[in-house]
CSV table of C-alpha atoms in Angstrom, one decimal:
chain,number,residue,atom,x,y,z
A,1,MET,CA,-5.7,-8.7,20.4
A,2,MET,CA,-8.4,-11.2,19.5
A,3,GLN,CA,-9.9,-10.6,23.0
A,4,SER,CA,-10.7,-7.0,21.8
A,5,LEU,CA,-12.1,-8.2,18.5
A,6,HIS,CA,-14.6,-10.4,20.8
A,7,ILE,CA,-15.4,-7.0,22.8
A,8,LEU,CA,-15.8,-5.1,19.5
A,9,THR,CA,-18.0,-7.8,17.8
A,10,LEU,CA,-20.1,-8.1,20.9
A,11,VAL,CA,-20.7,-4.2,21.0
A,12,PHE,CA,-21.4,-3.5,17.4
A,13,TYR,CA,-22.7,-6.8,15.7
A,14,THR,CA,-24.8,-8.6,18.2
A,15,SER,CA,-28.0,-7.4,16.8
A,16,LEU,CA,-26.6,-8.0,13.3
A,17,PHE,CA,-25.4,-11.3,13.4
A,18,HIS,CA,-27.9,-13.3,11.6
A,19,PHE,CA,-28.9,-10.5,9.3
A,20,LEU,CA,-25.4,-10.0,8.0
A,21,ALA,CA,-25.0,-13.9,7.6
A,22,ILE,CA,-27.8,-13.9,4.9
A,23,SER,CA,-27.1,-10.6,3.5
A,24,ARG,CA,-23.3,-11.1,2.7
A,25,SER,CA,-24.1,-14.3,0.8
A,26,GLN,CA,-26.0,-12.3,-1.7
A,27,ASN,CA,-23.5,-9.7,-2.2
A,28,GLN,CA,-20.1,-11.4,-2.7
A,29,PRO,CA,-18.2,-10.5,-5.7
A,30,ASN,CA,-18.7,-12.9,-8.8
A,31,TYR,CA,-15.5,-14.7,-10.0
A,32,PHE,CA,-16.5,-15.1,-13.7
A,33,TYR,CA,-13.3,-14.4,-15.6
A,34,ASN,CA,-15.0,-11.6,-18.0
A,35,GLN,CA,-16.9,-9.7,-15.4
A,36,GLN,CA,-14.2,-8.1,-13.1
A,37,LYS,CA,-14.0,-4.5,-12.4
A,38,ASN,CA,-10.4,-4.0,-11.5
A,39,TYR,CA,-8.2,-1.0,-11.3
A,40,GLU,CA,-4.7,-2.1,-12.5
A,41,GLY,CA,-3.6,1.4,-13.3
A,42,SER,CA,-3.7,4.2,-10.5
A,43,SER,CA,-7.1,5.6,-9.7
A,44,ASP,CA,-8.6,8.3,-7.7
A,45,LEU,CA,-12.1,6.8,-8.2
A,46,ILE,CA,-11.5,4.1,-5.5
A,47,ASP,CA,-13.1,5.2,-2.3
A,48,LEU,CA,-11.1,2.7,0.0
A,49,LYS,CA,-11.6,3.9,3.5
A,50,TYR,CA,-10.6,2.6,7.1
A,51,HIS,CA,-13.8,2.2,9.3
A,52,MET,CA,-11.8,2.1,12.5
A,53,GLY,CA,-12.1,-1.7,13.2
A,54,PRO,CA,-9.1,-4.0,13.9
A,55,VAL,CA,-6.8,-5.8,11.5
A,56,LEU,CA,-4.9,-9.0,12.1
A,57,ALA,CA,-1.6,-7.3,13.5
A,58,SER,CA,-0.8,-10.2,15.9
A,59,PRO,CA,1.3,-13.0,14.3
A,60,ILE,CA,-1.3,-15.4,13.0
A,61,ASN,CA,-1.6,-19.1,13.9
A,62,LEU,CA,-3.6,-20.5,10.9
A,63,TYR,CA,-5.6,-23.7,11.3
A,64,ILE,CA,-6.6,-25.7,8.2
A,65,ILE,CA,-9.8,-28.0,8.6
A,66,TRP,CA,-9.8,-30.3,5.5
A,67,TYR,CA,-13.2,-30.9,5.0
A,68,GLY,CA,-14.2,-34.1,2.8
A,69,ARG,CA,-11.8,-36.4,0.9
A,70,TRP,CA,-8.5,-34.8,0.0
A,71,ASP,CA,-5.5,-36.0,-2.3
A,72,PRO,CA,-2.3,-35.5,-0.4
A,73,ASN,CA,-0.6,-34.1,-3.4
A,74,HIS,CA,-3.2,-31.5,-3.4
A,75,GLN,CA,-2.9,-30.7,0.4
A,76,SER,CA,1.0,-30.4,-0.1
A,77,THR,CA,0.4,-27.6,-2.9
A,78,ILE,CA,-1.8,-25.7,-0.5
A,79,THR,CA,0.3,-26.1,2.8
A,80,ASP,CA,3.4,-25.0,0.8
A,81,PHE,CA,1.7,-22.1,-0.3
A,82,ILE,CA,0.6,-21.2,3.3
A,83,SER,CA,4.2,-21.8,4.3
A,84,SER,CA,5.5,-19.5,1.6
A,85,ILE,CA,3.6,-16.4,3.0
A,86,SER,CA,6.1,-15.7,5.7
A,87,SER,CA,9.3,-17.7,4.0
A,88,PRO,CA,11.9,-16.6,1.7
A,89,ALA,CA,11.9,-17.6,-1.9
A,90,PRO,CA,13.4,-16.2,-5.3
A,91,TYR,CA,11.9,-12.9,-6.1
A,92,PRO,CA,8.9,-12.4,-7.1
A,93,SER,CA,7.8,-14.5,-4.0
A,94,VAL,CA,4.6,-15.1,-2.2
A,95,ALA,CA,6.1,-13.3,0.6
A,96,ASP,CA,7.0,-10.4,-1.5
A,97,TRP,CA,3.1,-10.5,-2.4
A,98,TRP,CA,1.9,-10.5,1.1
A,99,ARG,CA,4.0,-7.3,1.9
A,100,THR,CA,1.2,-5.3,0.1
A,101,VAL,CA,-1.4,-6.8,2.6
A,102,THR,CA,0.9,-5.6,5.4
A,103,LEU,CA,0.6,-1.8,4.3
A,104,TYR,CA,-2.7,-2.0,6.0
A,105,THR,CA,-2.8,-0.6,9.6
A,106,ASP,CA,-5.3,-0.1,12.4
A,107,GLN,CA,-6.2,2.8,14.3
A,108,THR,CA,-3.1,2.5,16.5
A,109,GLY,CA,-0.8,2.2,13.5
A,110,ALA,CA,-0.1,-1.5,13.8
A,111,ASN,CA,0.4,-3.1,10.4
A,112,VAL,CA,-1.3,-6.6,9.4
A,113,THR,CA,1.3,-9.0,10.5
A,114,ARG,CA,4.0,-10.6,8.2
A,115,ASN,CA,4.1,-13.6,10.1
A,116,VAL,CA,1.8,-16.4,9.3
A,117,ALA,CA,2.3,-20.0,10.7
A,118,LEU,CA,0.6,-22.9,9.8
A,119,SER,CA,-0.3,-24.3,13.3
A,120,GLY,CA,-2.8,-27.2,12.8
A,121,HIS,CA,-4.6,-29.4,10.6
A,122,PHE,CA,-7.9,-31.2,11.1
A,123,HIS,CA,-9.5,-34.0,9.0
A,124,ASP,CA,-13.4,-33.8,8.9
A,125,ALA,CA,-14.8,-36.8,7.1
A,126,TYR,CA,-18.4,-35.3,6.1
A,127,SER,CA,-19.4,-34.5,9.7
A,128,HIS,CA,-22.2,-32.2,8.2
A,129,SER,CA,-22.7,-34.1,5.1
A,130,ARG,CA,-21.5,-33.2,1.4
A,131,TYR,CA,-24.2,-30.2,1.4
A,132,LEU,CA,-23.2,-27.2,3.4
A,133,THR,CA,-24.7,-23.7,4.1
A,134,ARG,CA,-22.5,-20.8,4.7
A,135,LEU,CA,-23.5,-21.1,8.4
A,136,SER,CA,-22.2,-24.7,8.4
A,137,MET,CA,-18.7,-23.4,8.4
A,138,GLN,CA,-19.0,-22.3,12.0
A,139,SER,CA,-20.3,-25.7,13.1
A,140,ILE,CA,-17.5,-27.3,11.3
A,141,ILE,CA,-15.0,-25.0,13.2
A,142,LYS,CA,-16.8,-25.8,16.6
A,143,ASN,CA,-16.7,-29.6,15.6
A,144,ALA,CA,-12.7,-29.3,15.1
A,145,VAL,CA,-12.0,-27.3,18.2
A,146,THR,CA,-14.4,-29.7,20.5
A,147,SER,CA,-13.6,-33.0,19.0
A,148,SER,CA,-13.6,-35.9,21.8
A,149,ASN,CA,-10.0,-36.8,20.3
A,150,LYS,CA,-8.1,-34.6,22.1
A,151,ARG,CA,-4.8,-35.4,20.1
A,152,ARG,CA,-6.8,-34.3,17.0
A,153,ALA,CA,-8.6,-31.3,18.2
A,154,LEU,CA,-7.6,-28.0,17.2
A,155,PRO,CA,-7.2,-25.4,19.9
A,156,LEU,CA,-9.8,-22.5,20.2
A,157,ASN,CA,-7.3,-19.8,19.9
A,158,TYR,CA,-9.2,-16.5,20.0
A,159,SER,CA,-6.1,-14.4,20.7
A,160,ASN,CA,-4.4,-14.9,17.5
A,161,GLY,CA,-6.1,-17.7,15.7
A,162,LEU,CA,-7.6,-17.8,12.0
A,163,TYR,CA,-9.4,-20.8,10.8
A,164,LEU,CA,-9.4,-22.1,7.2
A,165,VAL,CA,-12.2,-24.5,6.1
A,166,LEU,CA,-11.2,-26.1,2.7
A,167,THR,CA,-14.0,-28.2,1.2
A,168,SER,CA,-13.1,-30.9,-1.2
A,169,HIS,CA,-14.1,-31.5,-4.9
A,170,ASP,CA,-17.3,-33.6,-4.0
A,171,VAL,CA,-18.7,-31.0,-1.3
A,172,GLN,CA,-21.5,-28.5,-2.3
A,173,VAL,CA,-21.7,-25.1,-0.6
A,174,GLN,CA,-24.4,-22.7,-0.6
A,175,GLU,CA,-23.8,-20.3,-3.6
A,176,PHE,CA,-20.7,-22.1,-4.6
A,177,CYS,CA,-20.1,-22.0,-8.3
A,178,ARG,CA,-23.1,-19.6,-8.6
A,179,ALA,CA,-22.0,-16.4,-6.7
A,180,VAL,CA,-18.7,-17.3,-4.8
A,181,CYS,CA,-15.4,-19.3,-4.8
A,182,GLY,CA,-15.2,-18.5,-1.2
A,183,PHE,CA,-15.7,-16.1,1.6
A,184,HIS,CA,-14.3,-14.8,4.8
A,185,TYR,CA,-16.4,-13.8,8.2
A,186,PHE,CA,-16.2,-14.4,12.0
A,187,THR,CA,-17.7,-17.0,14.2
A,188,PHE,CA,-20.6,-16.3,16.4
A,189,PRO,CA,-20.4,-16.7,20.2
A,190,SER,CA,-23.6,-18.6,19.9
A,191,VAL,CA,-22.2,-21.3,17.7
A,192,ALA,CA,-18.4,-21.4,18.5
A,193,ARG,CA,-18.4,-19.9,21.9
A,194,VAL,CA,-16.0,-17.2,20.9
A,195,THR,CA,-15.5,-14.9,18.0
A,196,VAL,CA,-12.5,-15.8,15.6
A,197,PRO,CA,-11.9,-14.9,12.1
A,198,TYR,CA,-12.4,-17.7,9.4
A,199,ALA,CA,-12.4,-18.2,5.6
A,200,TRP,CA,-14.0,-20.8,3.5
A,201,ILE,CA,-12.7,-21.8,0.1
A,202,GLY,CA,-14.1,-24.7,-2.0
A,203,HIS,CA,-12.2,-27.0,-4.6
A,204,SER,CA,-13.9,-26.3,-7.9
A,205,GLY,CA,-12.2,-29.1,-10.1
A,206,ALA,CA,-15.4,-31.3,-10.5
A,207,GLN,CA,-17.8,-28.4,-10.3
A,208,CYS,CA,-17.0,-25.2,-11.8
A,209,PRO,CA,-13.2,-24.9,-12.8
A,210,GLY,CA,-14.2,-22.3,-15.6
A,211,MET,CA,-15.5,-20.2,-12.8
A,212,CYS,CA,-13.3,-20.3,-9.7
A,213,ALA,CA,-10.1,-21.9,-11.4
A,214,TYR,CA,-9.8,-19.5,-14.5
A,215,PRO,CA,-7.4,-19.2,-16.2
A,216,PHE,CA,-6.7,-22.7,-15.9
A,217,ALA,CA,-10.0,-24.0,-17.2
A,218,TRP,CA,-12.3,-22.4,-19.7
A,219,PRO,CA,-15.7,-20.9,-18.8
A,220,GLY,CA,-18.4,-23.1,-19.9
A,221,GLY,CA,-16.2,-26.2,-20.0
A,222,GLY,CA,-15.0,-28.0,-23.5
A,223,THR,CA,-12.1,-26.9,-25.5
A,224,PRO,CA,-10.9,-23.2,-25.1
A,225,PRO,CA,-10.6,-21.5,-28.4
A,226,ARG,CA,-7.3,-20.3,-29.8
A,227,GLY,CA,-6.0,-17.3,-28.2
A,228,SER,CA,-8.3,-17.6,-25.0
A,229,GLY,CA,-5.6,-17.2,-22.5
A,230,ILE,CA,-5.9,-20.5,-20.9
A,231,MET,CA,-2.7,-21.7,-19.4
A,232,GLY,CA,-1.5,-24.8,-17.7
A,233,PRO,CA,-1.6,-24.8,-13.8
A,234,PRO,CA,2.0,-24.6,-12.3
A,235,ASN,CA,1.3,-27.5,-9.8
A,236,GLY,CA,-0.6,-29.8,-12.2
A,237,ASP,CA,-4.4,-29.7,-11.0
A,238,PRO,CA,-6.6,-26.7,-12.3
A,239,GLY,CA,-9.0,-27.1,-9.2
A,240,THR,CA,-6.1,-26.9,-6.6
A,241,ASP,CA,-4.0,-24.0,-8.6
A,242,GLY,CA,-7.2,-22.2,-9.1
A,243,MET,CA,-8.1,-22.5,-5.3
A,244,ILE,CA,-4.5,-21.1,-4.5
A,245,SER,CA,-5.6,-17.7,-5.6
A,246,VAL,CA,-8.9,-17.6,-4.0
A,247,ILE,CA,-7.2,-18.5,-0.7
A,248,ALA,CA,-4.8,-15.8,-1.1
A,249,HIS,CA,-7.8,-13.7,-2.0
A,250,GLU,CA,-9.4,-14.6,1.4
A,251,LEU,CA,-6.6,-14.1,3.4
A,252,ALA,CA,-5.6,-10.7,2.3
A,253,GLU,CA,-9.2,-9.7,3.1
A,254,VAL,CA,-9.8,-11.5,6.4
A,255,SER,CA,-6.3,-9.9,7.4
A,256,SER,CA,-7.4,-6.3,6.7
A,257,ASN,CA,-11.0,-6.7,7.4
A,258,PRO,CA,-11.7,-9.6,9.9
A,259,LEU,CA,-14.6,-8.0,11.5
A,260,ILE,CA,-16.1,-6.1,8.3
A,261,ASN,CA,-15.5,-2.9,10.0
A,262,ALA,CA,-11.9,-2.1,9.0
A,263,TRP,CA,-10.6,-1.7,5.5
A,264,TYR,CA,-13.1,-1.7,2.6
A,265,ALA,CA,-14.7,0.7,-0.3
A,266,GLY,CA,-18.2,1.9,0.1
A,267,ASP,CA,-20.3,2.8,3.0
A,268,ASP,CA,-22.3,-0.7,3.2
A,269,PRO,CA,-20.4,-3.1,5.4
A,270,ILE,CA,-23.2,-5.7,4.4
A,271,ALA,CA,-21.7,-5.5,0.9
A,272,PRO,CA,-18.1,-4.4,1.1
A,273,THR,CA,-15.8,-4.1,-1.5
A,274,GLU,CA,-12.3,-5.2,-0.1
A,275,ILE,CA,-8.8,-5.1,-1.3
A,276,ALA,CA,-8.7,-8.0,-3.1
A,277,ASP,CA,-12.2,-7.5,-4.8
A,278,LEU,CA,-11.0,-4.6,-6.5
A,279,CYS,CA,-8.3,-6.5,-8.4
A,280,LEU,CA,-10.2,-9.6,-9.6
A,281,GLY,CA,-8.8,-11.1,-12.4
A,282,VAL,CA,-5.4,-9.1,-12.5
A,283,TYR,CA,-2.4,-11.2,-12.1
A,284,GLY,CA,0.1,-9.1,-14.1
A,285,SER,CA,0.9,-5.7,-15.7
A,286,GLY,CA,-1.9,-4.7,-18.2
A,287,GLY,CA,-4.3,-7.2,-16.7
A,288,GLY,CA,-8.1,-6.7,-17.0
A,289,GLY,CA,-11.2,-7.8,-18.9
A,290,GLY,CA,-10.4,-11.3,-19.2
A,291,TYR,CA,-6.7,-10.7,-19.8
A,292,VAL,CA,-4.6,-11.9,-16.7
A,293,GLY,CA,-1.5,-9.6,-17.6
A,294,VAL,CA,1.9,-10.4,-18.0
A,295,VAL,CA,2.9,-13.4,-16.2
A,296,SER,CA,5.7,-16.0,-16.3
A,297,LYS,CA,5.7,-19.3,-17.9
A,298,ASP,CA,7.5,-22.3,-17.0
A,299,SER,CA,9.2,-25.0,-19.5
A,300,TRP,CA,6.0,-26.5,-19.8
A,301,GLY,CA,4.1,-23.4,-20.5
A,302,ASN,CA,2.2,-23.3,-17.2
A,303,GLY,CA,1.5,-19.8,-16.1
A,304,TYR,CA,2.8,-18.3,-12.8
A,305,ASN,CA,3.7,-15.0,-11.1
A,306,LEU,CA,5.0,-15.8,-7.7
A,307,ASN,CA,7.7,-18.3,-6.2
A,308,GLY,CA,7.2,-20.2,-3.1
A,309,VAL,CA,9.0,-22.6,-1.0
A,310,LYS,CA,10.5,-25.9,-2.2
A,311,GLY,CA,10.8,-24.6,-5.6
A,312,ARG,CA,6.9,-24.0,-5.9
A,313,LYS,CA,5.3,-21.6,-8.4
A,314,TYR,CA,1.7,-20.0,-8.1
A,315,LEU,CA,-0.5,-17.7,-10.0
A,316,VAL,CA,-2.1,-15.4,-7.5
A,317,GLN,CA,-4.3,-12.2,-8.2
A,318,TRP,CA,-3.0,-8.7,-7.3
A,319,VAL,CA,-4.4,-6.7,-4.4
A,320,TRP,CA,-5.0,-2.9,-4.0
A,321,ASN,CA,-2.0,-1.3,-2.8
A,322,PRO,CA,-3.0,1.7,-0.7
A,323,VAL,CA,0.3,3.6,-1.0
A,324,ARG,CA,0.6,3.3,-4.9
A,325,ARG,CA,-3.5,3.6,-5.2
A,326,ARG,CA,-3.5,0.8,-7.7
A,327,CYS,CA,-3.7,-3.1,-8.1
A,328,PHE,CA,-0.1,-4.3,-7.5
A,329,GLY,CA,2.0,-7.6,-7.4
A,330,PRO,CA,5.5,-8.1,-7.2
A,331,ASN,CA,5.9,-9.2,-10.8
A,332,ALA,CA,4.6,-5.6,-12.0
A,333,LEU,CA,6.7,-4.1,-14.8
A,334,ASP,CA,6.4,-0.7,-13.4
């Protein structure tokens, strides 16, 4: 299936590669807690369309590139979330949440896959410094698949591979904390030799938790006012728990729109509004306008809306359900 992605890319996007790389960086949605345009209720105003491109219908082999210096406990929180996508857990679960993503199909009627397998790790100790551009992510992927240490190198899987570049708290990325918390795209053959989908997400804990880890941190820092809605992170770290929802956001969108020519609203592929963009800031029924919605609390008062493997709990934003025509999650009250 990824071979067809490669062909489609060469036909439709060769002349647009560098233009899109620049333009998309200027049009990503902002994650500020009070600036979301969301549609928790059913709406006929959403012009979400299918643009005839592929979705990730084959079982996904997901490869994580840990860029920078990582706390093993934070890595475990993230890898357990990835494992939860295709593993059973008490309802409402991460796997239940992913079922909404699998409602999206390609022109053959094939759905986004339910099977996401964590298939490899690569640890990159700042090979491209602590200051990265958006295009750096592709070079980092190339470094991971061409490492001279064959036992460490990731496979270059163009048939059903998906690469996730995660940067640690001390790595600065172009537009991180100013316009983006993460993004997804596809590699250029001129850089990585083939076209594969990938996503990048940064750890915001030391840089902008109020932007990229809300509602676990107050925008602007400092002590949140009473009634602000700030809640404790279910896995103990605001930056990592906030990162989980951005990872979920990007995985949903790269699976339903891997080449920026499948599922999105609007007519401009340079600045598409994708299935998770429509639901930014919505985690439960009634969410919107800075209110996350109705979510659960554990015995320590930490907020969550999904269950994962190993007893894990996560707070993950909803995505647009094309059948219900509304933002939806398995913890919905209706």
